[in-house]
PDB file of N, CA and C in Angstrom:
ATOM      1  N   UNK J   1     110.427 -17.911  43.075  1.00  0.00           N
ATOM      2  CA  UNK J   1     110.795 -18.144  44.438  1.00  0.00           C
ATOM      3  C   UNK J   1     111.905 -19.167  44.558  1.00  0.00           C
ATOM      4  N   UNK J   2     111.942 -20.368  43.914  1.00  0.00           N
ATOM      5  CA  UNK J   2     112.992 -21.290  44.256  1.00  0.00           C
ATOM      6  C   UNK J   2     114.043 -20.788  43.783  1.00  0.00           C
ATOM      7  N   UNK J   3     114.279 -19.837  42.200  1.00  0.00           N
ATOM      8  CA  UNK J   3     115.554 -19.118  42.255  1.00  0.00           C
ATOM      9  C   UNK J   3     116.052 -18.584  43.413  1.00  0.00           C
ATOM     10  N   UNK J   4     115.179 -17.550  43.931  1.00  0.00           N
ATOM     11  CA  UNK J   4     115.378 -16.405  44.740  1.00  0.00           C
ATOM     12  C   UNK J   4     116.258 -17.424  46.403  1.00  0.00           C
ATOM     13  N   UNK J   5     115.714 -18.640  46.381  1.00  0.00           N
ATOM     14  CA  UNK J   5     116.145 -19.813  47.236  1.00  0.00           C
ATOM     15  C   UNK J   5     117.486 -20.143  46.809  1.00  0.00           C
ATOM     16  N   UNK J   6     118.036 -20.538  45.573  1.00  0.00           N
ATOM     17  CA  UNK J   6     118.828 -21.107  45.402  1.00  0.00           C
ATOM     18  C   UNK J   6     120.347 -20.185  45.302  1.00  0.00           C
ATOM     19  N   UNK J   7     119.924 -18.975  45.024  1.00  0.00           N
ATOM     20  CA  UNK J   7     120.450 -17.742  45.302  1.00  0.00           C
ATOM     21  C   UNK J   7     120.703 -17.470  46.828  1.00  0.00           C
ATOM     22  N   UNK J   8     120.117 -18.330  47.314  1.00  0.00           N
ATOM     23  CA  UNK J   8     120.372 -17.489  48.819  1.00  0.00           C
ATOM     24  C   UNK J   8     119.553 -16.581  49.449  1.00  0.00           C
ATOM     25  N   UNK J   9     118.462 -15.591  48.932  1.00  0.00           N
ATOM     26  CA  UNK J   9     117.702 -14.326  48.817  1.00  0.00           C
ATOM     27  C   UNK J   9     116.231 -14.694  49.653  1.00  0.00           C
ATOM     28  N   UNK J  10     116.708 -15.787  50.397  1.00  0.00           N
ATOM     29  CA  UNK J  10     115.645 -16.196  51.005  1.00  0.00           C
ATOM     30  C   UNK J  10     114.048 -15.464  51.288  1.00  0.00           C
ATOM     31  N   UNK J  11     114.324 -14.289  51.737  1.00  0.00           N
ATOM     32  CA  UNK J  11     113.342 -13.098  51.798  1.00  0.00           C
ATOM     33  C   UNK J  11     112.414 -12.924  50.044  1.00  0.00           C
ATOM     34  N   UNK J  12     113.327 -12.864  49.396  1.00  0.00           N
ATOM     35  CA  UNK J  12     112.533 -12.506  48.330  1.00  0.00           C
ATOM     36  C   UNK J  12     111.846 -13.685  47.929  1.00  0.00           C
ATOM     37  N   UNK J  13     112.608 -15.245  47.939  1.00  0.00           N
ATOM     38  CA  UNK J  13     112.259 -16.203  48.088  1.00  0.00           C
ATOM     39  C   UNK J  13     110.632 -16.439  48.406  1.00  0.00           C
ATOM     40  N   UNK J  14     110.560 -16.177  49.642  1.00  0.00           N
ATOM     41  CA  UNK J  14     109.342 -16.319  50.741  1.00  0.00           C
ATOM     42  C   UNK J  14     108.676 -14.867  50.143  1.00  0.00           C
ATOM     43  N   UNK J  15     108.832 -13.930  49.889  1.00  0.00           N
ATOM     44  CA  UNK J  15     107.782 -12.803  49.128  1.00  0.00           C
ATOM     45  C   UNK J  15     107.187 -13.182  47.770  1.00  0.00           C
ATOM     46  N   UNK J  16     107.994 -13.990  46.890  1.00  0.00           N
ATOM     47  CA  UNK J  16     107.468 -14.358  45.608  1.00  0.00           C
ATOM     48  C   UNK J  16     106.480 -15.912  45.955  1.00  0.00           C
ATOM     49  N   UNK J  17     106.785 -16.617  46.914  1.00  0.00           N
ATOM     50  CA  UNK J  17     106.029 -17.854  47.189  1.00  0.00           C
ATOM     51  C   UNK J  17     104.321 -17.143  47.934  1.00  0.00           C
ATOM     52  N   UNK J  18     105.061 -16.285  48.877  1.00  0.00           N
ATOM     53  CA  UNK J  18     103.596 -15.606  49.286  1.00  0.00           C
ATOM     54  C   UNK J  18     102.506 -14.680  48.349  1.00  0.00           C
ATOM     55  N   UNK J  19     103.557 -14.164  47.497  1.00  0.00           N
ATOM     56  CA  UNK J  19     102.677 -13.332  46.406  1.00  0.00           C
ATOM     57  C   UNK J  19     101.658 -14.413  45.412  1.00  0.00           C
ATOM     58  N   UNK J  20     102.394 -15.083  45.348  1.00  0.00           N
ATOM     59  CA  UNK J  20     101.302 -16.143  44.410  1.00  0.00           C
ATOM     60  C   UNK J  20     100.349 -17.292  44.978  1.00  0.00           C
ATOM     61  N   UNK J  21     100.834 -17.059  46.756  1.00  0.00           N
ATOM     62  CA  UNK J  21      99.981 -17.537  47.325  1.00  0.00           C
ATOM     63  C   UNK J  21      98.234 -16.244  47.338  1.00  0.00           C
ATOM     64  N   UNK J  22      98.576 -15.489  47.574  1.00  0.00           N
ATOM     65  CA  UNK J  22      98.009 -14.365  46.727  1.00  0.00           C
ATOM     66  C   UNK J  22      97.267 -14.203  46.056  1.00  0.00           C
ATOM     67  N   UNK J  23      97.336 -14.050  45.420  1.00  0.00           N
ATOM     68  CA  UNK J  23      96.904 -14.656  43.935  1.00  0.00           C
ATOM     69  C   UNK J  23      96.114 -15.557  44.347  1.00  0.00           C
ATOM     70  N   UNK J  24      96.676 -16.818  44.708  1.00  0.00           N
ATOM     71  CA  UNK J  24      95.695 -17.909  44.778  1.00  0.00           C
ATOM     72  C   UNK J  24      95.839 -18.650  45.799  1.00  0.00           C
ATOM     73  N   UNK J  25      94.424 -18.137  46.949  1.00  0.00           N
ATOM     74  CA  UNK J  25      94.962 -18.691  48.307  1.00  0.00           C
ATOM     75  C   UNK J  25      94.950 -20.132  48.646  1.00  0.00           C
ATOM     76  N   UNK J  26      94.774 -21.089  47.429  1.00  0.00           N
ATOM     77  CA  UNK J  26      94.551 -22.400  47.402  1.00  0.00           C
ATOM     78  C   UNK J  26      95.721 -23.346  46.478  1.00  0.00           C
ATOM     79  N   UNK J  27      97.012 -22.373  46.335  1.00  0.00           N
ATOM     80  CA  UNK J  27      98.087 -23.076  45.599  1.00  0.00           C
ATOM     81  C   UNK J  27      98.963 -23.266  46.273  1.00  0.00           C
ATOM     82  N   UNK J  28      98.757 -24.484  46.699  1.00  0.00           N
ATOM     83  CA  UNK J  28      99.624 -25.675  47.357  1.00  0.00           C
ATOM     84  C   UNK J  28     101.239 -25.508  47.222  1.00  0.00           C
ATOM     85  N   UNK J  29     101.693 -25.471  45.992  1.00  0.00           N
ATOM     86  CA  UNK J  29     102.758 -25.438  45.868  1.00  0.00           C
ATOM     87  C   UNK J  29     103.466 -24.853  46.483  1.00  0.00           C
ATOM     88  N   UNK J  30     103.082 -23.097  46.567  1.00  0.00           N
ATOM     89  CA  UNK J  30     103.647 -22.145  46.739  1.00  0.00           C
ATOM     90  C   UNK J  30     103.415 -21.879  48.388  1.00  0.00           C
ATOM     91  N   UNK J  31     102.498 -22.759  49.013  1.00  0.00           N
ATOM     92  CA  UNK J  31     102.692 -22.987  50.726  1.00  0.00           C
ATOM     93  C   UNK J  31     103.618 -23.888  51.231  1.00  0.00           C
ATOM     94  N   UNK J  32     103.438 -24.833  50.711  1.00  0.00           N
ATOM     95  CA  UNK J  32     104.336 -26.095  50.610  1.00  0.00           C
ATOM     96  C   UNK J  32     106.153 -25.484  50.662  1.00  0.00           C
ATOM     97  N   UNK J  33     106.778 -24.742  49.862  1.00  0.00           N
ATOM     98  CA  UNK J  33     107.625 -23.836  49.477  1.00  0.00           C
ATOM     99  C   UNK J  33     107.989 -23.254  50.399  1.00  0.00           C
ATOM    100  N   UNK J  34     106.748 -22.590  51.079  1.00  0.00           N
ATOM    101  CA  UNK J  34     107.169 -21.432  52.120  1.00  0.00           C
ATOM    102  C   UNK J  34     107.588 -22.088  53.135  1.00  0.00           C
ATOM    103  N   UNK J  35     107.077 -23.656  53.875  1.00  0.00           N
ATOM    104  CA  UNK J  35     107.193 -24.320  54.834  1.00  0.00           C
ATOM    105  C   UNK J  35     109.110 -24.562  54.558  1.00  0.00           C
ATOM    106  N   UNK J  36     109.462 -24.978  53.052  1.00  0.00           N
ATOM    107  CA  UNK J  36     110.645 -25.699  53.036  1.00  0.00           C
ATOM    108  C   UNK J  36     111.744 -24.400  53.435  1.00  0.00           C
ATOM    109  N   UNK J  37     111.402 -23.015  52.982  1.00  0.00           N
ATOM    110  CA  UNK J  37     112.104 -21.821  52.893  1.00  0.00           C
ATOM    111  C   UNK J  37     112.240 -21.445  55.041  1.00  0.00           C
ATOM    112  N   UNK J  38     110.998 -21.943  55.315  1.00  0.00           N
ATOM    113  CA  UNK J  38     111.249 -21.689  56.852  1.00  0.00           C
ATOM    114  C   UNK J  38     112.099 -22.479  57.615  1.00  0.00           C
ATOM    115  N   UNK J  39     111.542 -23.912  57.221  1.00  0.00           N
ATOM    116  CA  UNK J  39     111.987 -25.013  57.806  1.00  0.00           C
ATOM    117  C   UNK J  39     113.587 -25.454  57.662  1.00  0.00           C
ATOM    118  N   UNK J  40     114.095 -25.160  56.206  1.00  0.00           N
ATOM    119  CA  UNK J  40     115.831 -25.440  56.078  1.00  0.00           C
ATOM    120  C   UNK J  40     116.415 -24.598  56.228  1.00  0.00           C
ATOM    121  N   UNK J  41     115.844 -23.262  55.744  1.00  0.00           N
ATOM    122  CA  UNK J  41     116.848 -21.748  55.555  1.00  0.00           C
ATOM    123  C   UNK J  41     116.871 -20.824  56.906  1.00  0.00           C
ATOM    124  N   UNK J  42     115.352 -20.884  57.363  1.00  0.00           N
ATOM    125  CA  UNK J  42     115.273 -19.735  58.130  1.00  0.00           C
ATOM    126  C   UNK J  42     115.447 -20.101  59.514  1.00  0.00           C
ATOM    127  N   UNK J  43     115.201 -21.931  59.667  1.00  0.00           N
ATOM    128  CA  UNK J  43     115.368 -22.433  60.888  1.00  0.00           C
ATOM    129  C   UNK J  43     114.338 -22.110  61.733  1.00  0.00           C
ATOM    130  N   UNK J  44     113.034 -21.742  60.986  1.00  0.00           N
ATOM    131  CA  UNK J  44     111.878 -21.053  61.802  1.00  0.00           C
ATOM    132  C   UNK J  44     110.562 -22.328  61.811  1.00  0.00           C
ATOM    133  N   UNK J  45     110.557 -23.643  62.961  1.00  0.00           N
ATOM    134  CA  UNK J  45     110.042 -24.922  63.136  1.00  0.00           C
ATOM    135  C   UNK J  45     108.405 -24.134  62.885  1.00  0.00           C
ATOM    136  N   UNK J  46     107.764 -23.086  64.086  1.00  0.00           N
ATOM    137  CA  UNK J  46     106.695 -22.952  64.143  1.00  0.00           C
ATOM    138  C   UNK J  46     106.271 -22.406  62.652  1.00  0.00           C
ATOM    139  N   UNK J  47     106.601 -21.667  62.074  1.00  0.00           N
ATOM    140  CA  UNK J  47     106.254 -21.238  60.938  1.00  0.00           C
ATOM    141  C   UNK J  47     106.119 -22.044  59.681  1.00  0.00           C
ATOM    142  N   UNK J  48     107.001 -22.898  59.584  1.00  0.00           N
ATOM    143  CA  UNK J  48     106.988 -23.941  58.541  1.00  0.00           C
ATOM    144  C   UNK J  48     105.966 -25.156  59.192  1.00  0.00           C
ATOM    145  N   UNK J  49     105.911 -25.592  60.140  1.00  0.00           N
ATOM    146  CA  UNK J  49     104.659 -26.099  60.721  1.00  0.00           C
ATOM    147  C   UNK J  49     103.295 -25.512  60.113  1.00  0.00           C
ATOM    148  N   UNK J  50     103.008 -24.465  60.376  1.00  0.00           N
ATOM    149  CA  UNK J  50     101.881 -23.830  60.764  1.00  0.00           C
ATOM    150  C   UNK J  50     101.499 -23.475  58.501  1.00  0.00           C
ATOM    151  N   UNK J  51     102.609 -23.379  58.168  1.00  0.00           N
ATOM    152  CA  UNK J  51     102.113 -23.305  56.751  1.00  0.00           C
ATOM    153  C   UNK J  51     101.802 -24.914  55.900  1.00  0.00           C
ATOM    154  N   UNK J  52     102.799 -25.884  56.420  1.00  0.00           N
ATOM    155  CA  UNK J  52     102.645 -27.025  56.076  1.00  0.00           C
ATOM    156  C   UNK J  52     101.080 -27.875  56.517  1.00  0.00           C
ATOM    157  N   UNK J  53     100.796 -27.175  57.919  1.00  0.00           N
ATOM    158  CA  UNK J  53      98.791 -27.407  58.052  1.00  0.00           C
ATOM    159  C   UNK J  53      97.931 -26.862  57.189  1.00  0.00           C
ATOM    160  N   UNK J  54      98.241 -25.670  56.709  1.00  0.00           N
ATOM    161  CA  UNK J  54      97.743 -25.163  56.148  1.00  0.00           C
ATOM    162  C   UNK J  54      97.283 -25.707  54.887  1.00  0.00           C
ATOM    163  N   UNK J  55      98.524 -26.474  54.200  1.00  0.00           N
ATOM    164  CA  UNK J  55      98.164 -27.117  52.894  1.00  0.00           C
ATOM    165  C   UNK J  55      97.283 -28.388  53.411  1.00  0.00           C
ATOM    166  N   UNK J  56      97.547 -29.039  54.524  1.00  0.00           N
ATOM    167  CA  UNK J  56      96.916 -30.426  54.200  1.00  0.00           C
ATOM    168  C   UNK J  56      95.629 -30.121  54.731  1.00  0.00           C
ATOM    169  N   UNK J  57      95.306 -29.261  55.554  1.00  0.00           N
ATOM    170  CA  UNK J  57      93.624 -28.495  55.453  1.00  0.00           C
ATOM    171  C   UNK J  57      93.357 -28.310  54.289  1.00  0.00           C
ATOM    172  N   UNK J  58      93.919 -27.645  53.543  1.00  0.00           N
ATOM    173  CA  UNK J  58      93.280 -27.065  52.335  1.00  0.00           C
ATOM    174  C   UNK J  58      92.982 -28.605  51.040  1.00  0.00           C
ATOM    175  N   UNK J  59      93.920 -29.548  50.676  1.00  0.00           N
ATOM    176  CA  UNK J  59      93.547 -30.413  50.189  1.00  0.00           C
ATOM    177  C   UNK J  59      94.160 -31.688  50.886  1.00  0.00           C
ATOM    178  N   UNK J  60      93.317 -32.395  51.958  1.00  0.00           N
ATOM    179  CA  UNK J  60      94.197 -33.336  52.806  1.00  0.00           C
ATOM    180  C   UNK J  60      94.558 -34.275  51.781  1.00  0.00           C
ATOM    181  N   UNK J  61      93.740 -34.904  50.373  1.00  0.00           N
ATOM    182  CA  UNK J  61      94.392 -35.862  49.595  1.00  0.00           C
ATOM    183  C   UNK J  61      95.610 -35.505  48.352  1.00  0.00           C
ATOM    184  N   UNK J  62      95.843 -34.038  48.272  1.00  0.00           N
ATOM    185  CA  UNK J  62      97.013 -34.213  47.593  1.00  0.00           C
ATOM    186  C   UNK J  62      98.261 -34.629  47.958  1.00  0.00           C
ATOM    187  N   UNK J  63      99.067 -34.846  46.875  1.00  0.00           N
ATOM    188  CA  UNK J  63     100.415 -34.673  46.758  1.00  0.00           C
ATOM    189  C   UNK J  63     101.254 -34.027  48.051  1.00  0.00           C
ATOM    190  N   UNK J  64     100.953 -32.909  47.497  1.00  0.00           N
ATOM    191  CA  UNK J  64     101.438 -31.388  48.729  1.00  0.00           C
ATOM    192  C   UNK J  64     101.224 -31.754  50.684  1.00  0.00           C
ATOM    193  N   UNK J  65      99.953 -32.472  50.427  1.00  0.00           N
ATOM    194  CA  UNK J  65      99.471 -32.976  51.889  1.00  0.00           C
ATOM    195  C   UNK J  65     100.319 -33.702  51.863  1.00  0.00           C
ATOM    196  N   UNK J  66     101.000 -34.667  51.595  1.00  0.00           N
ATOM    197  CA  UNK J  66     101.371 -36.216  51.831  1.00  0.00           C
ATOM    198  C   UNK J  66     102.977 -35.115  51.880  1.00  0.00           C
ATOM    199  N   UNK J  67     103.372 -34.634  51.218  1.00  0.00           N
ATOM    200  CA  UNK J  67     104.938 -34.584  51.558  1.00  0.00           C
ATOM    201  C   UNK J  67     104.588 -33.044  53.236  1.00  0.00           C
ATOM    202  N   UNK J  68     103.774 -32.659  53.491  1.00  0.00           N
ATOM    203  CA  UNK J  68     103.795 -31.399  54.143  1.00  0.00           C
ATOM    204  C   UNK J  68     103.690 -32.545  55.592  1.00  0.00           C
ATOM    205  N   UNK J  69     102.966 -33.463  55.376  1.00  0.00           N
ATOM    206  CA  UNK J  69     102.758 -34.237  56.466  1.00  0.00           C
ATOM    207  C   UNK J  69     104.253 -34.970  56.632  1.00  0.00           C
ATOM    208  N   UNK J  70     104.787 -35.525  56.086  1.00  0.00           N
ATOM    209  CA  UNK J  70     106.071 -36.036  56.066  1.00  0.00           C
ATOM    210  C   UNK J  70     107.026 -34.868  56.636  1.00  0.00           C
ATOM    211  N   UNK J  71     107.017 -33.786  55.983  1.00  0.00           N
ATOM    212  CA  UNK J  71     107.831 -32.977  56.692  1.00  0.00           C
ATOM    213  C   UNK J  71     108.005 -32.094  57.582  1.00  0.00           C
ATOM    214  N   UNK J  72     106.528 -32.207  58.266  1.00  0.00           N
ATOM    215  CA  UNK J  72     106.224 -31.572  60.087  1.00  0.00           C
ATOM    216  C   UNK J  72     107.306 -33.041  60.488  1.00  0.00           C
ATOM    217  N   UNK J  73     106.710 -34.248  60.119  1.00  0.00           N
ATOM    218  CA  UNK J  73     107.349 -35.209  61.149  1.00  0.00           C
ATOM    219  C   UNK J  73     108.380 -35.850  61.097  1.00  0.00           C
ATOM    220  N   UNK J  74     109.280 -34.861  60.140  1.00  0.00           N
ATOM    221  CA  UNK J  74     110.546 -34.932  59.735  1.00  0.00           C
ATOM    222  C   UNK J  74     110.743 -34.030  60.975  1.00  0.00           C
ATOM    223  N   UNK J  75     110.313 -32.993  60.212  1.00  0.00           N
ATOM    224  CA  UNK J  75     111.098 -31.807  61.488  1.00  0.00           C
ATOM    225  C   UNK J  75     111.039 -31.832  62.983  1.00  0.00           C
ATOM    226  N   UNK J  76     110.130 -32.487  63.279  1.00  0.00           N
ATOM    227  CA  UNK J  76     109.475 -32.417  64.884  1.00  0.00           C
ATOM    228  C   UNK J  76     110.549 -33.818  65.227  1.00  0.00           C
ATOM    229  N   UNK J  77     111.510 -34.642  64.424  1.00  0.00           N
ATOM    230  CA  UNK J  77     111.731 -35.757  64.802  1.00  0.00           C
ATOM    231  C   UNK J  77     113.595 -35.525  65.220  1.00  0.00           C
ATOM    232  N   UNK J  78     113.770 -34.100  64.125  1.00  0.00           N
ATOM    233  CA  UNK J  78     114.704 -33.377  63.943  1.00  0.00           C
ATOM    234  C   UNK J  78     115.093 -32.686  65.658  1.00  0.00           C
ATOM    235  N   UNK J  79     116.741 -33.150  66.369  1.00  0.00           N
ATOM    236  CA  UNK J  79     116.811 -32.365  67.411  1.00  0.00           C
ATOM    237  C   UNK J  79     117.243 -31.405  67.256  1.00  0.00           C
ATOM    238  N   UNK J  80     117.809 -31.238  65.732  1.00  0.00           N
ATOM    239  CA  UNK J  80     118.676 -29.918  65.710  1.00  0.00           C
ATOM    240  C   UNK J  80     117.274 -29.001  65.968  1.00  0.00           C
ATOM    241  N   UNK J  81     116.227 -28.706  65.458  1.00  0.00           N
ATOM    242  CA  UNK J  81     115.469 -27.841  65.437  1.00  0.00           C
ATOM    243  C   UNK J  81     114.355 -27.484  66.585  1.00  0.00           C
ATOM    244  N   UNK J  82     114.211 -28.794  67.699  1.00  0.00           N
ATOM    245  CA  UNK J  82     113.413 -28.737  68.631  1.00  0.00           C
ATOM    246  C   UNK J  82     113.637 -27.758  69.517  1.00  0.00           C
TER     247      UNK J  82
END
């Protein structure tokens, strides 16, 4: 997925982050990912929101929580995107 990002291919991007969300509906990483693929590329606030809860429900003390929380209130602080 972050190739498929860095490429530009955003779509496939967000299909390979969701597929292995998939796989494993408890890997952080690959939600975490999808939030950054909505939130910088796709310009889509509610969606990258709504996946970035998702992780810090799922483990509020990781890693993944602590930056997903940082970056709702990045974005929500963001006017380009309001």
């Amino acid at each position: 997925g972050i190739m498929y990002r860095e490429l530009k291919a955003f779509d496939k991007a967000l299909a390979n982050f969701q597929k292995a969300n998939a796989i494993d509906p408890k890997h952080l990483q690959s939600l975490f990912n999808q939030g950054i693929v909505y939130a910088q590329d796709l310009k889509d606030k509610p969606k990258a929101i709504k996946v970035w809860k998702r992780v810090i429900e799922l483990d509020p003390a990781s890693l993944q929580a602590q930056n997903s929380q940082k970056a709702i209130e990045e974005l929500n602080a963001s006017p380009a995107l309001r």
